[in-house]
Amino acid sequence: MADMDMSKLSPSEARAMFRKNEWVKPTSGISEGYAQANLAIMHKELAFDFLLFCQRNPKPCPVLDVTEPGSPVPTIAAPSADLRTDVPKYRIYRHGELDSEVTDLMDVWEDDLVAFVLGCSFTFEFPLMKNGIPVRQIEEHCNVPMFKTNIQCVPAGRFHGPMVVSMRPIPEKDVVRAVEVTSRFPAVHGSPVQIGNPEHIGIKDIHHPDFGDPVTIKDGEIPVFWACGVTPQAVAMAVKPDLMITHAPGHMFITDLKEARLGVL
């Protein structure tokens, strides 16, 4: 497996590896050309409020698919997939506290659970690299750094809380191009929400992320921040629902949706 080019795997091949626990690591750089996605799962009684929350906060929570209550199948994003098994690692939050991390949901799945498949910025990393823009966490074989911010999401029903952002160091000469490239993908967070000045959005230490791993910021590079689908995890901590299940940060669901179909000209 060490010599396998993970970027060449089809989504179904990647999901099969996740299902067998053959890959329990971040998914950045896997299945080039296909959209990766965040996951948020909750009881049906909360699903409308969360859907409204996503509609009001499309930057951090762009909806790609919503399952029928009790069904683990995302019929639009990947109709042959099973959201109980096809993510490398999940997080289970109970009453706003992280209860456990697991590699499948077979023991916790319930008949009234609704799953939201939300766009992920890992999707636009291949387009960035094709434009000669480095993606540091892929170079350093680690997870993308993610930070809670002082940007408050627009509340909806029971849901409220801070936006989470992901950070990628971009060479100063490439920042405008990075904005242009990522702006083409509004379904997977789109353009940055902040360029430089991390303290302006409440980030005190750029080298100590709240989620993920720190990465090297080289001379001449600027930290650029994109809205992040880990936002529902920060919301879970704020709202404290009885149960919310998410992907573990950086351990995404790989859809059958082509990256090119999500882009705009």
mmCIF file of C-alpha atoms in Angstrom, residues 79-185:
data_model
loop_
_atom_site.group_PDB
_atom_site.id
_atom_site.type_symbol
_atom_site.label_atom_id
_atom_site.label_comp_id
_atom_site.label_asym_id
_atom_site.label_seq_id
_atom_site.Cartn_x
_atom_site.Cartn_y
_atom_site.Cartn_z
ATOM 1 C CA PRO A 79 -25.839 5.481 -4.555
ATOM 2 C CA SER A 80 -23.720 2.352 -4.019
ATOM 3 C CA ALA A 81 -22.150 3.635 -0.793
ATOM 4 C CA ASP A 82 -22.982 3.021 2.858
ATOM 5 C CA LEU A 83 -22.383 5.980 5.155
ATOM 6 C CA ARG A 84 -22.111 3.623 8.143
ATOM 7 C CA THR A 85 -18.874 2.089 6.854
ATOM 8 C CA ASP A 86 -17.429 4.135 3.990
ATOM 9 C CA VAL A 87 -15.601 6.873 5.900
ATOM 10 C CA PRO A 88 -12.119 6.167 7.323
ATOM 11 C CA LYS A 89 -12.996 7.421 10.809
ATOM 12 C CA TYR A 90 -16.051 8.932 12.520
ATOM 13 C CA ARG A 91 -16.632 11.031 15.617
ATOM 14 C CA ILE A 92 -19.590 10.511 17.934
ATOM 15 C CA TYR A 93 -20.689 13.522 19.971
ATOM 16 C CA ARG A 94 -23.126 13.100 22.856
ATOM 17 C CA HIS A 95 -24.546 16.197 24.555
ATOM 18 C CA GLY A 96 -21.862 18.290 22.865
ATOM 19 C CA GLU A 97 -18.933 16.221 24.120
ATOM 20 C CA LEU A 98 -16.747 13.995 21.960
ATOM 21 C CA ASP A 99 -17.697 10.518 23.141
ATOM 22 C CA SER A 100 -15.608 8.328 20.840
ATOM 23 C CA GLU A 101 -13.921 7.875 17.480
ATOM 24 C CA VAL A 102 -14.867 4.741 15.525
ATOM 25 C CA THR A 103 -14.229 3.233 12.102
ATOM 26 C CA ASP A 104 -17.845 2.243 11.456
ATOM 27 C CA LEU A 105 -21.319 3.092 12.727
ATOM 28 C CA MET A 106 -22.930 -0.345 12.671
ATOM 29 C CA ASP A 107 -23.357 -0.439 16.458
ATOM 30 C CA VAL A 108 -24.750 3.086 16.804
ATOM 31 C CA TRP A 109 -26.950 3.484 13.719
ATOM 32 C CA GLU A 110 -30.640 4.132 14.453
ATOM 33 C CA ASP A 111 -33.765 4.039 12.306
ATOM 34 C CA ASP A 112 -34.448 7.779 12.504
ATOM 35 C CA LEU A 113 -30.985 9.102 11.671
ATOM 36 C CA VAL A 114 -30.585 11.560 8.793
ATOM 37 C CA ALA A 115 -27.188 12.100 7.155
ATOM 38 C CA PHE A 116 -26.038 15.329 5.522
ATOM 39 C CA VAL A 117 -23.267 15.117 2.931
ATOM 40 C CA LEU A 118 -21.529 18.496 2.783
ATOM 41 C CA GLY A 119 -18.952 19.718 0.264
ATOM 42 C CA CYS A 120 -15.269 19.655 1.301
ATOM 43 C CA SER A 121 -12.354 21.845 0.238
ATOM 44 C CA PHE A 122 -10.185 18.783 -0.417
ATOM 45 C CA THR A 123 -12.079 18.735 -3.726
ATOM 46 C CA PHE A 124 -10.367 21.863 -5.056
ATOM 47 C CA GLU A 125 -6.846 20.860 -4.006
ATOM 48 C CA PHE A 126 -6.116 19.045 -7.279
ATOM 49 C CA PRO A 127 -7.164 22.127 -9.305
ATOM 50 C CA LEU A 128 -4.846 24.226 -7.115
ATOM 51 C CA MET A 129 -1.938 21.867 -7.768
ATOM 52 C CA LYS A 130 -2.696 21.837 -11.501
ATOM 53 C CA ASN A 131 -2.212 25.599 -11.362
ATOM 54 C CA GLY A 132 1.211 25.162 -9.769
ATOM 55 C CA ILE A 133 -0.001 26.130 -6.295
ATOM 56 C CA PRO A 134 1.389 23.906 -3.521
ATOM 57 C CA VAL A 135 -0.891 22.140 -1.038
ATOM 58 C CA ARG A 136 1.244 21.825 2.047
ATOM 59 C CA GLN A 137 -0.528 19.058 3.951
ATOM 60 C CA ILE A 138 -0.269 16.797 0.907
ATOM 61 C CA GLU A 139 3.449 17.600 0.632
ATOM 62 C CA GLU A 140 3.951 16.883 4.342
ATOM 63 C CA HIS A 141 1.658 13.818 4.451
ATOM 64 C CA CYS A 142 -0.495 15.151 7.281
ATOM 65 C CA ASN A 143 -3.944 16.567 7.944
ATOM 66 C CA VAL A 144 -4.983 20.097 6.998
ATOM 67 C CA PRO A 145 -4.912 22.573 9.925
ATOM 68 C CA MET A 146 -8.355 23.772 11.008
ATOM 69 C CA PHE A 147 -9.291 26.540 13.421
ATOM 70 C CA LYS A 148 -12.355 27.774 15.273
ATOM 71 C CA THR A 149 -12.942 31.443 14.520
ATOM 72 C CA ASN A 150 -14.814 34.398 15.952
ATOM 73 C CA ILE A 151 -17.066 34.381 12.859
ATOM 74 C CA GLN A 152 -20.511 33.390 14.085
ATOM 75 C CA CYS A 153 -22.755 31.398 11.767
ATOM 76 C CA VAL A 154 -26.308 32.609 11.134
ATOM 77 C CA PRO A 155 -28.501 30.736 13.670
ATOM 78 C CA ALA A 156 -31.329 28.439 12.610
ATOM 79 C CA GLY A 157 -33.657 26.698 15.033
ATOM 80 C CA ARG A 158 -31.507 25.004 17.670
ATOM 81 C CA PHE A 159 -28.303 25.412 15.683
ATOM 82 C CA HIS A 160 -25.752 28.155 16.228
ATOM 83 C CA GLY A 161 -22.024 28.420 16.747
ATOM 84 C CA PRO A 162 -18.702 29.541 15.256
ATOM 85 C CA MET A 163 -17.398 28.924 11.769
ATOM 86 C CA VAL A 164 -14.397 26.623 11.468
ATOM 87 C CA VAL A 165 -11.841 27.343 8.739
ATOM 88 C CA SER A 166 -9.110 25.319 7.071
ATOM 89 C CA MET A 167 -5.761 26.949 6.338
ATOM 90 C CA ARG A 168 -3.339 26.506 3.463
ATOM 91 C CA PRO A 169 -0.138 28.542 3.129
ATOM 92 C CA ILE A 170 -0.054 30.092 -0.341
ATOM 93 C CA PRO A 171 2.939 31.832 -1.954
ATOM 94 C CA GLU A 172 2.193 35.542 -2.075
ATOM 95 C CA LYS A 173 2.501 35.604 -5.873
ATOM 96 C CA ASP A 174 -0.160 32.870 -6.154
ATOM 97 C CA VAL A 175 -2.806 34.202 -3.773
ATOM 98 C CA VAL A 176 -4.910 35.890 -6.461
ATOM 99 C CA ARG A 177 -4.832 32.748 -8.592
ATOM 100 C CA ALA A 178 -5.778 30.601 -5.577
ATOM 101 C CA VAL A 179 -8.819 32.830 -5.033
ATOM 102 C CA GLU A 180 -9.748 32.548 -8.708
ATOM 103 C CA VAL A 181 -9.396 28.753 -8.759
ATOM 104 C CA THR A 182 -11.317 28.059 -5.564
ATOM 105 C CA SER A 183 -14.043 30.591 -6.381
ATOM 106 C CA ARG A 184 -15.073 28.223 -9.171
ATOM 107 C CA PHE A 185 -16.177 25.660 -6.579
#
